[in-house]
Amino acid sequence: MAQELGFLLEYANSIRNVQMTSTYVSMIFFAVSRASDGLDQKVKAQLAQHVRNVFLVCQDDAILEALYKRCPSVIGMISLPDKIKEKIRCFPSGLLSKRENVNNLVFDKFDDRDWLAVEDYSSLENWQQVAGLSINHAALCDPGSYPEKLNQFLSKFGLLGVSEVSFSDNVLKGVVFDKGTVVDGDKVSIIMSCYNAGETVAYALRSLLQQTYVNIEILVCDDGSSDNSLAVLKEFSEQDSRVKVYESRSNQGTYNIRNSLIPLCSGKYITFHDSDDLAHPQRIEMQVRHMEDGDYLVSSCKWVRFDKKGNAVFFVDGQMIRFCVVSTMVERSVFSVVPKFRESLVAADTEFHESCLYLLGHSKVGVLDVPLIFGLWGDGSLTKAPGLTAENSGFVAERRREYSEVAARQRVLGSELIADSDVVEVLKSQGIHREFSGVTEVLAV
Amino acid sequence: MKIACLCTYPARSETIYPVIDSMINQVDRIYVCLNEFSEIPKKLKRYRNVVPYIPECDYRDVGKFVRSDFSDEDYIFYIDDDIVYPVDYVEKMIHWLDKYSSVDAVVGLHGVIYSDVFLGSVANRKVFSFTKALSEAREVNQLGTGTVCCRGYQAAPLSFMDGSQKFVDVRFARFCKGNSWPMVCVSREAGWLVEMENDETIFNSFTKVWPSSVIKETQSIAGYSKLNVNVSSLLAE
């Protein structure tokens, strides 16, 4: 069994890598049910890592409880941040690893004003952690130094800095970037959907209109908002002809909107942007250059999430700079190869990106390792919606996991075995399917 | 009652007798489905507790599921027409079935765990062959229906099994999964059962190349992720 367990854990890793999350979780539960304290250290270490992964994604004591019963010595090999440890009920959290872990510390303390005020984090080995904690220290303890700290971070990537940051109810509203050199090139179409984003869509749109790369068009669709979103969009389209406004015929979700608007784009490249995110002024320029220099058909960049107070959000792995799937830019021919976005409320961009990797090959799908978007980490986002959360603790709501699972199965097994109707059935059973309704253009008066 | 069910066809009309002889004193009745026979062999009629019948069509390996007039408490043994069963087969299988009755298991000797991403290749399976030793019982995705023991209420009806010719094991596994009855491959020594040599088996003619409809059906039972962790823990104790 020990040999089989070792093989099973490696196999589980490959299942995890193709995003078959539910299968992965079940496999690790099975592995734990067969484990014993007689396993060799290497297998125990592997098991500990997998159990940690499963616990973080489910945030359910069950896997830890199972491991505690079967193989208690492995519990001491699992290291977790204090914020997460304190939620464990099935055994004393002191049984977990006491080994110091910088990433756990950063996750626990990144927005802790008292800790940031006194702790010397400048000695941390990871410069990105130092930079992020410096920004947060400024946000919470010394707002006057915030632009300087932010600029120190941006300069590491050779990016334009900020000239001013004013704090209000949402820091992203008050960020003013330096002006850069205008860059021209093939047209880039940017698609945005907007639902009750009256408080944020103005800065989101402005950040796109102030791009160094000027040859853009923005197709923005209001998805049946009940606030002043549509009025804000119309105002922008009246001021700048690059903004074209649409309305959903009925509320249909971001991805159905993308499917409606893609055929209406005139750009050589098509990308997307969320209505509460701030684009760095060099975002489009750098992504286009990345695509053309790398001969990619798809380019994505990284982002940093900021809460409304201006804190950079760190995740459970101790990192704040993360892959930004919404930033995906594609050469328009991609849409003749890769299926359209799934009619889901959430996560269809992740599926789309995975499909690009699968169908186009890794050599055609690039990721630019530069944070070009500041994403709002706020309650209005779907990643924070009850029952749909994807948290910085690693937790992914079950409904998202089930969608990820069936979509991954379709990619791996093929649509003959897992038809689109099977995927839609799962979306419906999870309550995240959205009916396509189409859009109508709102013409400027 | 203890009831065995098997099916056969004319090419094996002589080889079934060692099989029947090996089971006749262990069970109360043996149903024998005679696919494609034109008449019931005289030799078969001589067995007091053998109930031979010629079905209205050729059911192939589904033939062992044609008769299902069992009471819930009966012990059912699905057997193959090319395996000689040991003298203690029924006694031991009943022992295992009763041992795992707390989880409502169906037991057998030939177990398969499929890859969690099974694409139809027989190489992507872990097989616990009935001819080989197994030191501890294992929960599996599928049991070979030539060496299965279950209770009468767990016997699959023909209406469910029909249409699964050549992949009857998959269909039976799906039946058990749908009823939340785990399948347990029990421990035994090597060579406890003896398989007679045959020219062609359904496995050879079908199982190596799987139609997509069968792969899809197998997907519903396949993988370590489909095993019941409570059962696995119980077996590991």
PDB file of C-alpha atoms in Angstrom, chain A residues 1 4 7-8 11 15 18 20 22-24 26-27 29-34 70 409 412-414 416-419 422, chain B residues 113 115-119 126 128 136-139 212-213 215-216 219 222 224-229 232-233 235-237:
ATOM      1  CA  MET A   1       0.000   0.000   0.000  1.00  0.00           C
ATOM      2  CA  GLU A   4       0.589   2.540  -4.153  1.00  0.00           C
ATOM      3  CA  PHE A   7       2.058   6.674  -6.811  1.00  0.00           C
ATOM      4  CA  LEU A   8      -1.433   7.857  -5.913  1.00  0.00           C
ATOM      5  CA  TYR A  11      -1.087  11.022  -9.717  1.00  0.00           C
ATOM      6  CA  ILE A  15      -5.097  15.733 -11.424  1.00  0.00           C
ATOM      7  CA  VAL A  18      -5.387  20.060 -14.725  1.00  0.00           C
ATOM      8  CA  MET A  20      -9.915  18.658 -11.573  1.00  0.00           C
ATOM      9  CA  SER A  22     -13.154  17.832  -6.825  1.00  0.00           C
ATOM     10  CA  THR A  23     -11.453  14.659  -8.016  1.00  0.00           C
ATOM     11  CA  TYR A  24      -8.233  15.830  -6.392  1.00  0.00           C
ATOM     12  CA  SER A  26     -11.628  13.025  -3.127  1.00  0.00           C
ATOM     13  CA  MET A  27      -8.372  11.313  -4.033  1.00  0.00           C
ATOM     14  CA  PHE A  29      -9.390  11.825   1.240  1.00  0.00           C
ATOM     15  CA  PHE A  30      -8.934   8.308  -0.077  1.00  0.00           C
ATOM     16  CA  ALA A  31      -5.178   8.495   0.336  1.00  0.00           C
ATOM     17  CA  VAL A  32      -5.601   9.569   3.951  1.00  0.00           C
ATOM     18  CA  SER A  33      -8.012   6.674   4.582  1.00  0.00           C
ATOM     19  CA  ARG A  34      -5.230   4.297   3.594  1.00  0.00           C
ATOM     20  CA  ARG A  70      -5.073   7.575  10.591  1.00  0.00           C
ATOM     21  CA  ARG A 409     -12.963  16.775 -17.404  1.00  0.00           C
ATOM     22  CA  VAL A 412      -9.077  16.116 -20.694  1.00  0.00           C
ATOM     23  CA  LEU A 413     -11.646  13.543 -21.769  1.00  0.00           C
ATOM     24  CA  GLY A 414     -13.029  15.369 -24.764  1.00  0.00           C
ATOM     25  CA  GLU A 416     -17.558  13.269 -26.926  1.00  0.00           C
ATOM     26  CA  LEU A 417     -17.441  11.957 -23.360  1.00  0.00           C
ATOM     27  CA  ILE A 418     -18.316  15.199 -21.565  1.00  0.00           C
ATOM     28  CA  ALA A 419     -20.672  17.189 -23.763  1.00  0.00           C
ATOM     29  CA  ASP A 422     -23.130  17.981 -19.308  1.00  0.00           C
TER      30      ASP A 422
ATOM     31  CA  ILE B 113      -9.879   0.419  -9.797  1.00  0.00           C
ATOM     32  CA  SER B 115      -7.917   5.729 -13.511  1.00  0.00           C
ATOM     33  CA  ASP B 116      -9.813   8.816 -12.401  1.00  0.00           C
ATOM     34  CA  VAL B 117      -9.455  10.050 -15.967  1.00  0.00           C
ATOM     35  CA  PHE B 118     -10.284   6.833 -17.720  1.00  0.00           C
ATOM     36  CA  LEU B 119     -10.163   7.034 -21.482  1.00  0.00           C
ATOM     37  CA  LYS B 126      -5.430  -1.352 -11.330  1.00  0.00           C
ATOM     38  CA  PHE B 128      -6.750  -7.350  -8.454  1.00  0.00           C
ATOM     39  CA  GLU B 136      -6.090  -7.444   2.518  1.00  0.00           C
ATOM     40  CA  ALA B 137      -9.549  -6.591   1.292  1.00  0.00           C
ATOM     41  CA  ARG B 138      -9.800  -3.568  -0.977  1.00  0.00           C
ATOM     42  CA  GLU B 139     -12.674  -1.412  -2.007  1.00  0.00           C
ATOM     43  CA  SER B 212     -17.230   5.843 -26.164  1.00  0.00           C
ATOM     44  CA  SER B 213     -20.661   4.964 -24.734  1.00  0.00           C
ATOM     45  CA  ILE B 215     -16.221   4.747 -21.508  1.00  0.00           C
ATOM     46  CA  LYS B 216     -18.809   7.302 -20.537  1.00  0.00           C
ATOM     47  CA  GLN B 219     -16.599   7.263 -15.988  1.00  0.00           C
ATOM     48  CA  ALA B 222     -14.161   5.218 -12.192  1.00  0.00           C
ATOM     49  CA  TYR B 224      -9.949   6.469  -6.508  1.00  0.00           C
ATOM     50  CA  SER B 225     -12.045   9.581  -6.051  1.00  0.00           C
ATOM     51  CA  LYS B 226     -15.198   7.451  -6.335  1.00  0.00           C
ATOM     52  CA  LEU B 227     -14.229   5.091  -3.503  1.00  0.00           C
ATOM     53  CA  ASN B 228     -15.941   5.473  -0.164  1.00  0.00           C
ATOM     54  CA  VAL B 229     -13.358   6.640   2.375  1.00  0.00           C
ATOM     55  CA  SER B 232     -11.582   2.127   2.840  1.00  0.00           C
ATOM     56  CA  SER B 233     -10.813   3.041   6.449  1.00  0.00           C
ATOM     57  CA  LEU B 235     -10.978  -2.276   5.435  1.00  0.00           C
ATOM     58  CA  ALA B 236      -7.628  -0.851   6.471  1.00  0.00           C
ATOM     59  CA  GLU B 237      -8.290  -1.560  10.150  1.00  0.00           C
TER      60      GLU B 237
END
